[in-house]
Structures are given as structure tokens and as C-alpha cells.
Coordinates of C-alpha atoms and ligand atoms in Angstrom, one line a residue:
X7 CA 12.5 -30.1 41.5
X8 CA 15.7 -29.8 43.3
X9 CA 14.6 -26.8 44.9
X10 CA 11.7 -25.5 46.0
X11 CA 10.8 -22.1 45.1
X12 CA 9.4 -20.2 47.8
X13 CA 8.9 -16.3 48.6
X14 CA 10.5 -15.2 52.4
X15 CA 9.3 -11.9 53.9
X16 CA 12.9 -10.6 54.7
X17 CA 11.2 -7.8 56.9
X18 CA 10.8 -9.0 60.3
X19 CA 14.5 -10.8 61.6
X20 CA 18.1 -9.5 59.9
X21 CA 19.5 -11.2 57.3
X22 CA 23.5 -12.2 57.8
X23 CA 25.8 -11.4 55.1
X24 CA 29.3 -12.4 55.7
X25 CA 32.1 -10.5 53.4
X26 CA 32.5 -7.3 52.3
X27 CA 33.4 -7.6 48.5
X28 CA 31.4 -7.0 45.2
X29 CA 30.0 -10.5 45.5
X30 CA 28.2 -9.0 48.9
X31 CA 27.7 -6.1 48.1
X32 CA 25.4 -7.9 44.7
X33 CA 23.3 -10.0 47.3
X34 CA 22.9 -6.8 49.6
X35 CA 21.0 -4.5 46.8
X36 CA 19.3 -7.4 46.5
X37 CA 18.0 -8.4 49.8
X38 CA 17.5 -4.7 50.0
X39 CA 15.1 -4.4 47.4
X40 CA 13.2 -6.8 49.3
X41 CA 13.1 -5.0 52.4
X42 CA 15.3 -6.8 54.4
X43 CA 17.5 -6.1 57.4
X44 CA 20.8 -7.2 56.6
X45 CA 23.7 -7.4 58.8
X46 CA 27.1 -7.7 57.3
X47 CA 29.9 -9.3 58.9
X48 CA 33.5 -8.3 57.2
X49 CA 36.8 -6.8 58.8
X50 CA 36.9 -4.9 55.2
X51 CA 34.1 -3.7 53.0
X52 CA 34.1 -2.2 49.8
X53 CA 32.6 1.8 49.3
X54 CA 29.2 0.5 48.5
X55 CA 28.9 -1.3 51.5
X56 CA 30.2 1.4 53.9
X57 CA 28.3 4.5 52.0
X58 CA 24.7 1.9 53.2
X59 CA 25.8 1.7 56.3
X60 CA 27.0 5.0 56.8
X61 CA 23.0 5.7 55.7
X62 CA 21.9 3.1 58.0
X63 CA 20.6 0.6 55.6
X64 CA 22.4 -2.0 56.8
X65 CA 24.5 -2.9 60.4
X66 CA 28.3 -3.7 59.8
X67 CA 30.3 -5.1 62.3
X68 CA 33.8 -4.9 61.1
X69 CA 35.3 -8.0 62.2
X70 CA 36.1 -11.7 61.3
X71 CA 32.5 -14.0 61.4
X72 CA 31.9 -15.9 64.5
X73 CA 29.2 -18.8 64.6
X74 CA 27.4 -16.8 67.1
X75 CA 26.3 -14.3 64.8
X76 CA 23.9 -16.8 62.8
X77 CA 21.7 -15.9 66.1
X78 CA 18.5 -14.8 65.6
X79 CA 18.8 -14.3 61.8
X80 CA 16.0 -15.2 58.7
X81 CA 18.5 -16.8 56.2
X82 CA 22.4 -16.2 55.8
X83 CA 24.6 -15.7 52.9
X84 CA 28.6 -16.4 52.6
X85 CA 30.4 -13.6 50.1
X86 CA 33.9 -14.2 51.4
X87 CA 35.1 -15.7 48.6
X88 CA 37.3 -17.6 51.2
X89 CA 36.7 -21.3 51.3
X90 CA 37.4 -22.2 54.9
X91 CA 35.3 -18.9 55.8
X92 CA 32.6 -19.5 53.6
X93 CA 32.8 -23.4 55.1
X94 CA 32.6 -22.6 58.1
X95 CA 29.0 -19.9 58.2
X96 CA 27.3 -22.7 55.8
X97 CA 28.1 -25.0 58.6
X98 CA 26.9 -23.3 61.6
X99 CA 24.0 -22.2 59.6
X100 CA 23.1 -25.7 58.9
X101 CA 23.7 -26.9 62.2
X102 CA 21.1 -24.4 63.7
X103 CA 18.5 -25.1 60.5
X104 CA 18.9 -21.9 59.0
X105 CA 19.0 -21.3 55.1
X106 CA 22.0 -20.4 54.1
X107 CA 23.5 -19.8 50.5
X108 CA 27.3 -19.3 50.0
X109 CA 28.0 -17.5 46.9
X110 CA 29.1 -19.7 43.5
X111 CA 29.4 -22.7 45.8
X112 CA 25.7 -24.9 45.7
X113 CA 27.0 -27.6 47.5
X114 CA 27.9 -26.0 51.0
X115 CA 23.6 -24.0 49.9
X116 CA 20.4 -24.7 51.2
X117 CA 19.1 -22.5 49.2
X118 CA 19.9 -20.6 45.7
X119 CA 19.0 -16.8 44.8
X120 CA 16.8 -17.0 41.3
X121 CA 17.3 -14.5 38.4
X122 CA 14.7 -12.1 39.5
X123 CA 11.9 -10.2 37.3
X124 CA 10.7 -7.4 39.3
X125 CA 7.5 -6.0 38.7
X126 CA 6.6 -5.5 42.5
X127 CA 4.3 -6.6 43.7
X128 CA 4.7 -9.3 41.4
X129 CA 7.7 -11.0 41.4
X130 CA 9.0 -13.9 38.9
X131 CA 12.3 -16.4 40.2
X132 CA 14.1 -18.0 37.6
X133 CA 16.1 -21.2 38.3
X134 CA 17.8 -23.4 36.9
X135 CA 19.0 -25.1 39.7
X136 CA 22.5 -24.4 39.6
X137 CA 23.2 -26.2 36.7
X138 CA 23.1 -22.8 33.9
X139 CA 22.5 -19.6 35.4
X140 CA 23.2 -18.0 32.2
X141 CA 20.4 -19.4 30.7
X142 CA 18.2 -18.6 33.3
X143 CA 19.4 -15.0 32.7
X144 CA 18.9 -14.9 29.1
X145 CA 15.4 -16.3 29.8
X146 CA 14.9 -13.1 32.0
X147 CA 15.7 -10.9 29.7
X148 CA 13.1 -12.6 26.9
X149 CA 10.3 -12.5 29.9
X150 CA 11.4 -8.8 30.8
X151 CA 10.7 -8.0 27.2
X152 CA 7.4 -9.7 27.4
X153 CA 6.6 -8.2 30.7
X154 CA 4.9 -4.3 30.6
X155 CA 6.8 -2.3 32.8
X156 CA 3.7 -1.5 35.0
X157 CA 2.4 -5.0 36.0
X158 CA 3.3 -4.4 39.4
X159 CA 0.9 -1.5 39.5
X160 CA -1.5 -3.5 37.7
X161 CA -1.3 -6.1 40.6
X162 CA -1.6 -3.7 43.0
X163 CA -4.1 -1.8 41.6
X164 CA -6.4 -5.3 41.1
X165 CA -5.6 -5.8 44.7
X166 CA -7.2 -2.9 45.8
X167 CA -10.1 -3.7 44.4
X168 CA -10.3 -7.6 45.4
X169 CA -12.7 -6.9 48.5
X170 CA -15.5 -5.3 46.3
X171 CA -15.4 -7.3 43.3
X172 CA -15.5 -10.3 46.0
X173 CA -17.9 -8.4 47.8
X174 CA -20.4 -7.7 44.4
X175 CA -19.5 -11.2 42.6
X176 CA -20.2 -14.0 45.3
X177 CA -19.6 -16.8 42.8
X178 CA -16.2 -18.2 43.3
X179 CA -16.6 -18.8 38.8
X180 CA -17.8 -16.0 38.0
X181 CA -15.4 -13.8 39.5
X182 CA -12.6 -16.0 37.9
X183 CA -14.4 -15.1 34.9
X184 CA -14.3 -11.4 36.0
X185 CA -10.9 -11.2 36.6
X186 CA -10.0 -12.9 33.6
X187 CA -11.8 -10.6 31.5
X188 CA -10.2 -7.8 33.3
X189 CA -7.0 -8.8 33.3
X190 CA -7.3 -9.0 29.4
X191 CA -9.6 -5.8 28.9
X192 CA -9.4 -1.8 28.3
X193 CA -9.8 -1.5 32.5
X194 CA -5.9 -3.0 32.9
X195 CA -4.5 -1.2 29.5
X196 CA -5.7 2.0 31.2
X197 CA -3.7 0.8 34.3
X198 CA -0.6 -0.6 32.2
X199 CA -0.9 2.9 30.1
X200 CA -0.7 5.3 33.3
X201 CA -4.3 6.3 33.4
X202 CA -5.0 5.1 37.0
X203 CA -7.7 7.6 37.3
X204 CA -9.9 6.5 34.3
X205 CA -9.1 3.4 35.2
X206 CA -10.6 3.3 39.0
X207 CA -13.5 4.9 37.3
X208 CA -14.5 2.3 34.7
X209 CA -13.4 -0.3 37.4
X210 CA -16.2 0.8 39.6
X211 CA -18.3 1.1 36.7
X212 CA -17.5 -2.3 36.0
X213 CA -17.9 -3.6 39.2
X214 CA -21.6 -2.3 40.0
X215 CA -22.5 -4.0 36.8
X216 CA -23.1 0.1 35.0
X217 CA -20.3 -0.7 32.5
X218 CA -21.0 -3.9 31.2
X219 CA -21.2 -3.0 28.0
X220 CA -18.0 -1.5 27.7
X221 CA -16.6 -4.3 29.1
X222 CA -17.8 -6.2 26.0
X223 CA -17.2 -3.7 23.5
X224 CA -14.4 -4.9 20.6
X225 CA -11.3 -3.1 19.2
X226 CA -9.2 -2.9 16.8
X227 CA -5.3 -2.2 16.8
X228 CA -3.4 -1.8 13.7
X229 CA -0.4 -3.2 14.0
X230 CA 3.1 -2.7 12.4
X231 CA 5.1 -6.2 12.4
X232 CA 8.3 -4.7 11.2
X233 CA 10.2 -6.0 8.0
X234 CA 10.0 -9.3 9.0
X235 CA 12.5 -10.2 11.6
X236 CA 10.3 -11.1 14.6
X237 CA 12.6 -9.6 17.2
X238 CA 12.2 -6.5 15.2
X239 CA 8.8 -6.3 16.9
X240 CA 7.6 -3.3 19.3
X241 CA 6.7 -5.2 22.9
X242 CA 3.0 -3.0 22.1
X243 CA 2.9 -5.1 18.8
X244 CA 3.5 -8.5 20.9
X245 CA 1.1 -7.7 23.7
X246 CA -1.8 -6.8 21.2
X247 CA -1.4 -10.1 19.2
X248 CA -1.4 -12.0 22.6
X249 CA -4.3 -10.5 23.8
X250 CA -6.4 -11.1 20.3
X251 CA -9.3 -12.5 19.6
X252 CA -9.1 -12.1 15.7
X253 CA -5.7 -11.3 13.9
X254 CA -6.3 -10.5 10.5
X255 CA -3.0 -10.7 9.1
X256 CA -0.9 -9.8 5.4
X257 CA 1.1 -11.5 3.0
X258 CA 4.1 -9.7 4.3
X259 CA 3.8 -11.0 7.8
X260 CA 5.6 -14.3 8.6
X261 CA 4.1 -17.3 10.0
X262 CA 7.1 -16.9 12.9
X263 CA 5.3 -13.6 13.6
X264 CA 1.1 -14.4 13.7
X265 CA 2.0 -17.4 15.9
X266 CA 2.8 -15.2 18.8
X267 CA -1.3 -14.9 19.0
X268 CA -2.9 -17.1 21.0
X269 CA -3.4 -20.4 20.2
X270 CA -7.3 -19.8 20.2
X271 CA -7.1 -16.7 18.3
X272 CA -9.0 -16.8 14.8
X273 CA -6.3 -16.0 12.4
X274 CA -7.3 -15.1 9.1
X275 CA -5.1 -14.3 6.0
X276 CA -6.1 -11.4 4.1
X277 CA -3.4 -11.3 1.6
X278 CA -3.4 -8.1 -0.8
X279 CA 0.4 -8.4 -2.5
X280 CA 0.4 -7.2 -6.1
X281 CA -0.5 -10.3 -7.7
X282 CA -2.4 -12.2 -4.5
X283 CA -5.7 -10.5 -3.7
X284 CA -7.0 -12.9 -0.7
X285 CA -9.3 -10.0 0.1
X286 CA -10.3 -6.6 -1.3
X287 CA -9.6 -3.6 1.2
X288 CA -13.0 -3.4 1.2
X289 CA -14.0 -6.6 2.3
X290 CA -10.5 -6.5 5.0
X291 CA -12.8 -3.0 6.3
X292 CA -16.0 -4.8 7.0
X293 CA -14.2 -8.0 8.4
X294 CA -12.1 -6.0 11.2
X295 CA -15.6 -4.0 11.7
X296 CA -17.6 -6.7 11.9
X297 CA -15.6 -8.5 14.8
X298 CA -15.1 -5.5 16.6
X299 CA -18.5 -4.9 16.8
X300 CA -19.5 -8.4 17.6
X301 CA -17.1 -7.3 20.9
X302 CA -13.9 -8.9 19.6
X303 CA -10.5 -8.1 19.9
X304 CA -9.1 -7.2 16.3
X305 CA -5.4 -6.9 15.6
X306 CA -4.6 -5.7 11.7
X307 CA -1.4 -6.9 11.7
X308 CA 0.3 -5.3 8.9
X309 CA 4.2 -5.4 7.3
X310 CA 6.4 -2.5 8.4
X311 CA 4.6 0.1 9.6
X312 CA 0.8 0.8 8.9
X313 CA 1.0 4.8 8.1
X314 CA 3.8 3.9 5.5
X315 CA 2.6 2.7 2.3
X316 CA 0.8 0.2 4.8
X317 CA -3.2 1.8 3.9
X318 CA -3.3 1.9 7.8
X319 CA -5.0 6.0 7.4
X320 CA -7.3 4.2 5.6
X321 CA -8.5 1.6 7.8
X322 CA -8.1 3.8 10.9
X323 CA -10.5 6.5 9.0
X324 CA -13.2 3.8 8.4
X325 CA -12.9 2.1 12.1
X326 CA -13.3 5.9 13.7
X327 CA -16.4 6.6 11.3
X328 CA -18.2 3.9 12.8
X329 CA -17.2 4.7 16.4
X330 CA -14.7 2.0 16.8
X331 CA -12.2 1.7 19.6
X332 CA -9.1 2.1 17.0
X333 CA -5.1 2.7 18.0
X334 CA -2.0 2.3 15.6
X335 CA 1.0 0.7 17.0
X336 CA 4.1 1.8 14.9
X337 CA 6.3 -0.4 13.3
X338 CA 9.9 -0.8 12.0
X339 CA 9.7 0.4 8.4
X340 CA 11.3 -1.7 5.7
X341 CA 13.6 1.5 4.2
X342 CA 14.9 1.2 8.8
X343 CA 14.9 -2.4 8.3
X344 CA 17.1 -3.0 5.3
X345 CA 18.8 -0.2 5.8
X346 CA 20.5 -1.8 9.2
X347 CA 20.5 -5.4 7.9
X348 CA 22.2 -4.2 4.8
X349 CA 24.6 -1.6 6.9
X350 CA 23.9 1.3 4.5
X351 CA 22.6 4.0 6.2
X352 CA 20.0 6.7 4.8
X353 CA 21.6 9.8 5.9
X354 CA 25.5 10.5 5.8
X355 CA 26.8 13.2 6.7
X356 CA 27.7 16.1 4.8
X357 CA 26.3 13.8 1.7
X358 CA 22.7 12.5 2.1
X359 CA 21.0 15.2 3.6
X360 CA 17.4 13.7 3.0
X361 CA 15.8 10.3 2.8
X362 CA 12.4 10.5 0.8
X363 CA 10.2 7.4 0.8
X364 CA 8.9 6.8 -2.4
X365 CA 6.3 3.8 -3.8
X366 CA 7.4 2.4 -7.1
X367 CA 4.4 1.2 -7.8
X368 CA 2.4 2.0 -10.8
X369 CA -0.9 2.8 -12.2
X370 CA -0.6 3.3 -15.4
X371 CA 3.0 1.7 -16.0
X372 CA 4.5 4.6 -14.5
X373 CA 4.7 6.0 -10.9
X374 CA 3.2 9.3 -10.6
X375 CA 6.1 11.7 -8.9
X376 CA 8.0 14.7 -9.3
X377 CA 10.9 13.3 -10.6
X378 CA 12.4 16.7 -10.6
X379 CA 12.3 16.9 -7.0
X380 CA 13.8 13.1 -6.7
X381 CA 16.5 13.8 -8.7
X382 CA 18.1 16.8 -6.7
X383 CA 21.0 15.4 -4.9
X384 CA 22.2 15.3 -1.6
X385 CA 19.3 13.0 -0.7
X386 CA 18.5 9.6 -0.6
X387 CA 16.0 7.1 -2.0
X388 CA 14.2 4.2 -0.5
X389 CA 11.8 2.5 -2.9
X390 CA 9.1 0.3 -2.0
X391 CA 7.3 -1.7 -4.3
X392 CA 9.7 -0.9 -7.3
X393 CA 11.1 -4.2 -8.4
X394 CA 8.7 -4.1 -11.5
X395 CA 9.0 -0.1 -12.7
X396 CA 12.8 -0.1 -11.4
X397 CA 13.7 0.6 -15.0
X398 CA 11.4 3.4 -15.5
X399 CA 12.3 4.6 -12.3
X400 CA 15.9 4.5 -13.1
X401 CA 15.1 6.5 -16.5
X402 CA 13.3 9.2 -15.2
X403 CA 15.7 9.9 -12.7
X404 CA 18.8 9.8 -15.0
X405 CA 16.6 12.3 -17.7
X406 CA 16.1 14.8 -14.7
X407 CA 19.5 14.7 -14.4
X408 CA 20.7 12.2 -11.4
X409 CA 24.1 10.9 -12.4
X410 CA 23.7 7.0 -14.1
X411 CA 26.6 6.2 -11.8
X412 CA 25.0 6.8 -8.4
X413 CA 25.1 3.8 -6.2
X414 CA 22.3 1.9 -6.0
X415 CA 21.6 -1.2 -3.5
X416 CA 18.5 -3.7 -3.5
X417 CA 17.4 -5.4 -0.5
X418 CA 15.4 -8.5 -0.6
X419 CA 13.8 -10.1 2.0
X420 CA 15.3 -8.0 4.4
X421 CA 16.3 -8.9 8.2
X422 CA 14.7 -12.6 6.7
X423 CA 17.1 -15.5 7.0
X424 CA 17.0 -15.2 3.2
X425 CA 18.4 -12.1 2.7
X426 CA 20.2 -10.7 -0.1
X427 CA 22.3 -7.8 -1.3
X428 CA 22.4 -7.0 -4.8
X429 CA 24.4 -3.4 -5.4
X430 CA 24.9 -1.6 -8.9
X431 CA 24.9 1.8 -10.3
X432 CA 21.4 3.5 -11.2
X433 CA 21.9 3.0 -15.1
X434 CA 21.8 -0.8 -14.4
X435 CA 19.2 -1.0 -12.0
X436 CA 17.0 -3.1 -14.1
X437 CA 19.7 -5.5 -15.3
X438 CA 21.2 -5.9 -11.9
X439 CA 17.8 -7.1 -10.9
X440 CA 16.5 -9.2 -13.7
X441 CA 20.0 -10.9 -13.5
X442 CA 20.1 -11.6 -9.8
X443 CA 16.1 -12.7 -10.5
X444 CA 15.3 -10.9 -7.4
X445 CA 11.1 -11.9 -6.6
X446 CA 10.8 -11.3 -2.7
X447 CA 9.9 -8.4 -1.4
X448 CA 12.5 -5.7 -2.0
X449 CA 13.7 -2.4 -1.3
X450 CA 15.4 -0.3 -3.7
X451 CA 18.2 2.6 -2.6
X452 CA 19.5 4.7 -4.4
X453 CA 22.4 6.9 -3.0
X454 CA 25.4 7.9 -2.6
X455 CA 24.8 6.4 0.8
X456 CA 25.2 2.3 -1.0
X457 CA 28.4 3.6 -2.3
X458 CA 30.5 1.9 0.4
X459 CA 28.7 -1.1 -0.2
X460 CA 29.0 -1.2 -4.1
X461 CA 32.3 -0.5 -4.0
X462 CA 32.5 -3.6 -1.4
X463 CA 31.3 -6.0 -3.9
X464 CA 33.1 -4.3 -7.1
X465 CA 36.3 -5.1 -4.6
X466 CA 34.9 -8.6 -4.3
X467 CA 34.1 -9.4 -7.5
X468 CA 38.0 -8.6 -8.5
X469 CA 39.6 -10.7 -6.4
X470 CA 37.0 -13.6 -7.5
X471 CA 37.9 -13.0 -10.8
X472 CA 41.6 -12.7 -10.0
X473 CA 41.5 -16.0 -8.3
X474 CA 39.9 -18.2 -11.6
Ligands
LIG1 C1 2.8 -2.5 0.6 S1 4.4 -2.0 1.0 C2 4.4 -2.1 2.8 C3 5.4 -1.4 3.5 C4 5.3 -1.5 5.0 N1 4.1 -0.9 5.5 C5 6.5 -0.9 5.6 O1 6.4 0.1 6.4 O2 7.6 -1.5 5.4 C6 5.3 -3.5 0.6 C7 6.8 -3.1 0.2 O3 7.6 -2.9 1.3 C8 8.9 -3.4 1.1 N2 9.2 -4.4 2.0 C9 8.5 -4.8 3.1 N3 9.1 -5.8 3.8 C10 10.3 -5.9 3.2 C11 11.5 -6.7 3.5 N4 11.5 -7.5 4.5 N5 12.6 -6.6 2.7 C12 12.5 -5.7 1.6 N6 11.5 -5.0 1.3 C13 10.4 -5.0 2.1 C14 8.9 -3.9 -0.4 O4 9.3 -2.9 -1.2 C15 7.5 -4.3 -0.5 O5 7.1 -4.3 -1.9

């Protein structure tokens, strides 16, 4: 390590911050957040600046810097922007062994300022030592993302209590073990969710030993993945598979998406696509039971979202019969999904008034539905599971009157790497798809909303043939 990261209480001496520009005024909100003291020294400053001094959260002293006013400071920090300024405060700060960092210029710094995640009072520096502070920014932003908003109070809230847990647990293991379990259990997600009050009760249940039960008792959360696309994951959805003992886990969820559960998770692969029953929704039922109630932490990771065409009413029904800790965390619907990866949007203006979600799929060849209904206009589409009855689908429509022209777009794989487009007119629905051999999971819409898009391809399929 170049440098050596280390946390300064700002509180007790003033920090010096020479210049009066945006580049100070950055490091100021800064080393206010952290409760410092700063003194700036500028003949100029910006509005910022003078509006905090004006309230008296910082000093100014509106003149040109002076080696004497390093005295008595914590650290110092050179905005000028001027190079023989800026020089000059990194060198009297040196010469009286003070930190000092000079702004875009590591060479005249003692010290660097990290990308900061703030979740006070716990507080993450990234660094990259100078070399790429862009990617230690972009790294911030993927731990933010990770990070619940209310750790800090978490941290605070497990501070409060560190005297009586020490005080009830005198074993330096076990009440590692005790934190651990807490830090992972339903104490902190009643912190995290806002509940502090429920929380500080179940703590001191849980510290006098009442609630020990409850602290082993298992869940389940049913989980939306989204359409496939990882980063088209809720943060909830994340956070439950990292904390899971057991992820039981579909055919439409990617292997880039169940590896986000800890490494010692049990994963197991339940399947249940048309043609690929790993396990009956019976035996998925007992399975997320069964480790719940053996005090495990179950996530039923699921495609999309579990309340749409996702049997997650089911599975929540079955869990709350048997008294089972159960929650849903929505997901990104495939019909959202495709819809934005494909850039055809379900409602226009003026011309789809309605979306309707509708499963193609069939029990006795045909899907049961009001085709009536389906076939009013001003609405659109979005089939799921319809690659097989598309034709029939396609029929019924057009015999209860929906115009064969109308636009139709089907999205395979969608948000996937493998992605594909295939657009047509509802007459040819079937064709379109047989020809294009489409076999991955795939949405069908049917709107005017795909018009743009058909009429993109038409356009491009002209000009290919204009060009052979
Ligand atoms: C059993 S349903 C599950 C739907 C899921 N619960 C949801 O909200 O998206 C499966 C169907 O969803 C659609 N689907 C799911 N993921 C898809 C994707 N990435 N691209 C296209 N269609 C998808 C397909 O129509 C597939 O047959």
C-alpha cells in the first residue's frame, strides 16, 4: 500500500483550506460532513463558501495564505489551483509534519481524500492511490448499490447495545457468534426496515436468552430476478440471496444471477419450464417448507416477478398456512423488460390506452380467454408463454375482429446478451416465428405500439434488398 488508510477525528483542531474556488468549496462539504472546523484562506471565494461562513460554519480570512497559518491546524488542503500557491502551503505543511493534500497534484500530498460511502457511523474509503480515481468512483457506486441505506443506523443501533450483549455473553466466541447471527437475522432487517422499536424489543429478547427461538426460526422470501439481466435486479432481491442459506432457484434464472448467493449457500435447481420438470410445485412447496422450518433462510428465486404468471400466490398461500415467515420481493416483469430492451413501449399515447398481460399457454391446445375483450383496440398485448399457441392466438384474435395487419414484435431472451427482435404483422405471427426458429424464452406484443419498430426493419430489409 502506498497509503495508509486511516480515519482522523476532524473535531478537535481546524482544518486549513487554502482557495476559494469550486475545488474548495468540494473538499469543505466534505470535511464538513465530518464535523470538522475548517478555516479557509482566499482573498476571493465563491457564494458557497461565503453563504458557510456567513452561517458560521466555517472562518474565512480573506487574504493571500501565509506559512503561519498552518499553526495549530489537524491536516491542510491546497485548492488554489495556482501552482506556486499550492507549492508553497504543501511545503510549510511538510516542514512542520502536517498532512497536507493539494488538490489533483499527489506528488506535492501526504495524504489523498478516498471516494467516500457514507453510511455514518460507518464509513467505507475507496482508493486507488492516485493512479484511477474514476474507477474508484465507479466502484462506489456498485458498493452504494449493495449498501442498504440504513446501515449506519444499524451500526449505531448494534452499538448501543454492545455493553449488554458483552455484559450477558462473557465469551469472547460466542458473542462473535451472536453478533454474526444478528447482523444476518430478522433483529437487523427490522432495524434496516425502519422498525427500531420492534427491533429494540426482540433485541432484548434476544439478548436475555427469551427469544432464542425466534432467533432460529427460518424464512422464506420469494424473490423476482427480473427478465434476466442481472443489473435488472431490485437491491432487496440481492440482499436476500446474500443472506441465504437455501436458494431454490428456476430455469429462467441465470447462472450470473444465483451466484450472487453465498458461496456456502445450498443452491438447488428446481426447474419447471414447459418441457423440463426438475420438480413438481408440489414437491418445490415441501422443499422451501421443509428448510424453513429446519430454521433456514429460503430464497424462491423466481424469473420476472413472482405474482406474474410466476405461481408466487401460490407458494406464499402455502408458506402462510403453515405459519411461515414469508415476504415477496417484486421483480422486473418480462412484458417491462423487453419492452425497454426492445424500445417499444406498452402504452402510447392517444393509441395504446391499455396493456393486458396475457399467458399463451394452453390446456387443452387452446388458451382459455375472452378473446372478445383482447381484441378491442386501443390496447396492447404482452404474451408470455405463447411461442407454441402463437398461431391460435393470432386466429382468434383476427376472427374477433383485430386487424391481421397490426404490428406485432417478439422478444427472445430479452435484456440477455442473446437478444433478438423478430417484428411482423399479427396474420404472420406463426411464420415469423417458425422462420426465425425462435426457442428461448419469448415475449410476444402485439400493438400498434411495435409499429415503429416493424416499420424499422421493413425499412431495413429494403435497403438490404436494394443493395444485392
Ligand atoms: C412462467 S412465465 C414467468 C414470467 C415471470 N414471472 C415474469 O414476471 O416475467 C415464463 C415466460 O415469461 C416470459 N419471459 C421470461 N423471461 C423472458 C425473457 N428474458 N425474454 C423474453 N420472455 C421472457 C416468456 O414468455 C416465458 O415463457
Amino acid at each position: 500500500m502506498r497509503y495508509f488508510p486511516a480515519f482522523h477525528d476532524l473535531s478537535t483542531r481546524p482544518s486549513l483550506v487554502v482557495g476559494g474556488g469550486e475545488a474548495a468549496a468540494r473538499k469543505l462539504r466534505l470535511l464538513l460532513k465530518a464535523g470538522a472546523r475548517p478555516v479557509v484562506v482566499a482573498p476571493r471565494v465563491g457564494a458557497e463558501i461565503a453563504a458557510l461562513a456567513q452561517a458560521g460554519s466555517l472562518t474565512w480570512h480573506a487574504r493571500a495564505f501565509a506559512p503561519a497559518d498552518i499553526a495549530g491546524c489537524t491536516l491542510v488542503i491546497a485548492a488554489t489551483g495556482l501552482a506556486e500557491v499550492d507549492a508553497a502551503v504543501s511545503a510549510a505543511a511538510q516542514a512542520a509534519g502536517l498532512p497536507v493534500n493539494v488538490v489533483d497534484r499527489p506528488e506535492l500530498s501526504s495524504f489523498i481524500t478516498p471516494a467516500i460511502i457514507d453510511r455514518d457511523p460507518l464509513v467505507i474509503g475507496i482508493s486507488s492511490g492516485a493512479d484511477a480515481p474514476i474507477l474508484a468512483r465507479q466502484l462506489r457506486a456498485r458498493l452504494e448499490s449493495l449498501l442498504p441505506a440504513n446501515l449506519g443506523r444499524l451500526a449505531r443501533f448494534a452499538g448501543a447495545f454492545r455493553g449488554a450483549v458483552a455484559a450477558q455473553i462473557g465469551d469472547g466466541v460466542q458473542r462473535r457468534r451472536f453478533w454474526e447471527r444478528f447482523f444476518a437475522g430478522p433483529v437487523a432487517d427490522k432495524v434496516l426496515a425502519g422498525d427500531e422499536v420492534g427491533a429494540r424489543e426482540a433485541m432484548l429478547g434476544l439478548i436475555n436468552g427469551r427469544a432464542v427461538r425466534q432467533r432460529d426460526e427460518g424464512s422464506v422470501a420469494i424473490v423476482g430476478a427480473g427478465p434476466g439481466d442481472p443489473d435488472l435486479m431490485t437491491f432487496k432481491a440481492l440482499r436476500r440471496l446474500q443472506e441465504a442459506d437455501v436458494v431454490l432457484y428456476d430455469k429462467l434464472v441465470g447462472p450470473e444471477i444465483v451466484d450472487y448467493a453465498r458461496r456456502d449457500a445450498l443452491r438447488v435447481y428446481v426447474g419447471k419450464s414447459k418441457a423440463d420438470h426438475a420438480m413438481s410445485q408440489d414437491a418445490i412447496n415441501a422443499l422451501m417448507a421443509e428448510h424453513a422450518l429446519a430454521g433456514r433462510r429460503v430464497v424462491r428465486l423466481k424469473g420476472g416477478d413472482p405474482f406474474i404468471f410466476g405461481r408466487g400466490g401460490e407458494e406464499l398461500d402455502y408458506l402462510q398456512r403453515r405459519g411461515i415467515a414469508v415476504e415477496v420481493v417484486p421483480g422486473v416483469t418480462a412484458a417491462a423488460g423487453c419492452a425497454a430492451a426492445a424500445g417499444i413501449p406498452l402504452t402510447l399515447r392517444g393509441t395504446a390506452l391499455a396493456v393486458t398481460f396475457i399467458t399463451g399457454h394452453a390446456r387443452d391446445g387452446e388458451p382459455d380467454l375472452d378473446w372478445a375483450s383482447l381484441a378491442a383496440g386501443k390496447q396492447t398485448l404482452a404474451v408470455y408463454m405463447g411461442v407454441s399457441t402463437a398461431g391460435t392466438v393470432a386466429r382468434r384474435l383476427i376472427e374477433h375482429g383485430l386487424a391481421a395487419g397490426t404490428p406485432v414484435a417478439v422478444i427472445e431472451n430479452g435484456t440477455r446478451p442473446e437478444q433478438r427482435v423478430v417484428t411482423g404483422r399479427l396474420e404472420e405471427l406463426d411464420s415469423r416465428l417458425r422462420d426465425a426458429g425462435i426457442s428461448g424464452p419469448a415475449l410476444i406484443i402485439i400493438g400498434e405500439v411495435a409499429r415503429q419498430a416493424l416499420e424499422a426493419d421493413l425499412a431495413a430489409e429494403l435497403e438490404r434488398a436494394a443493395a444485392v
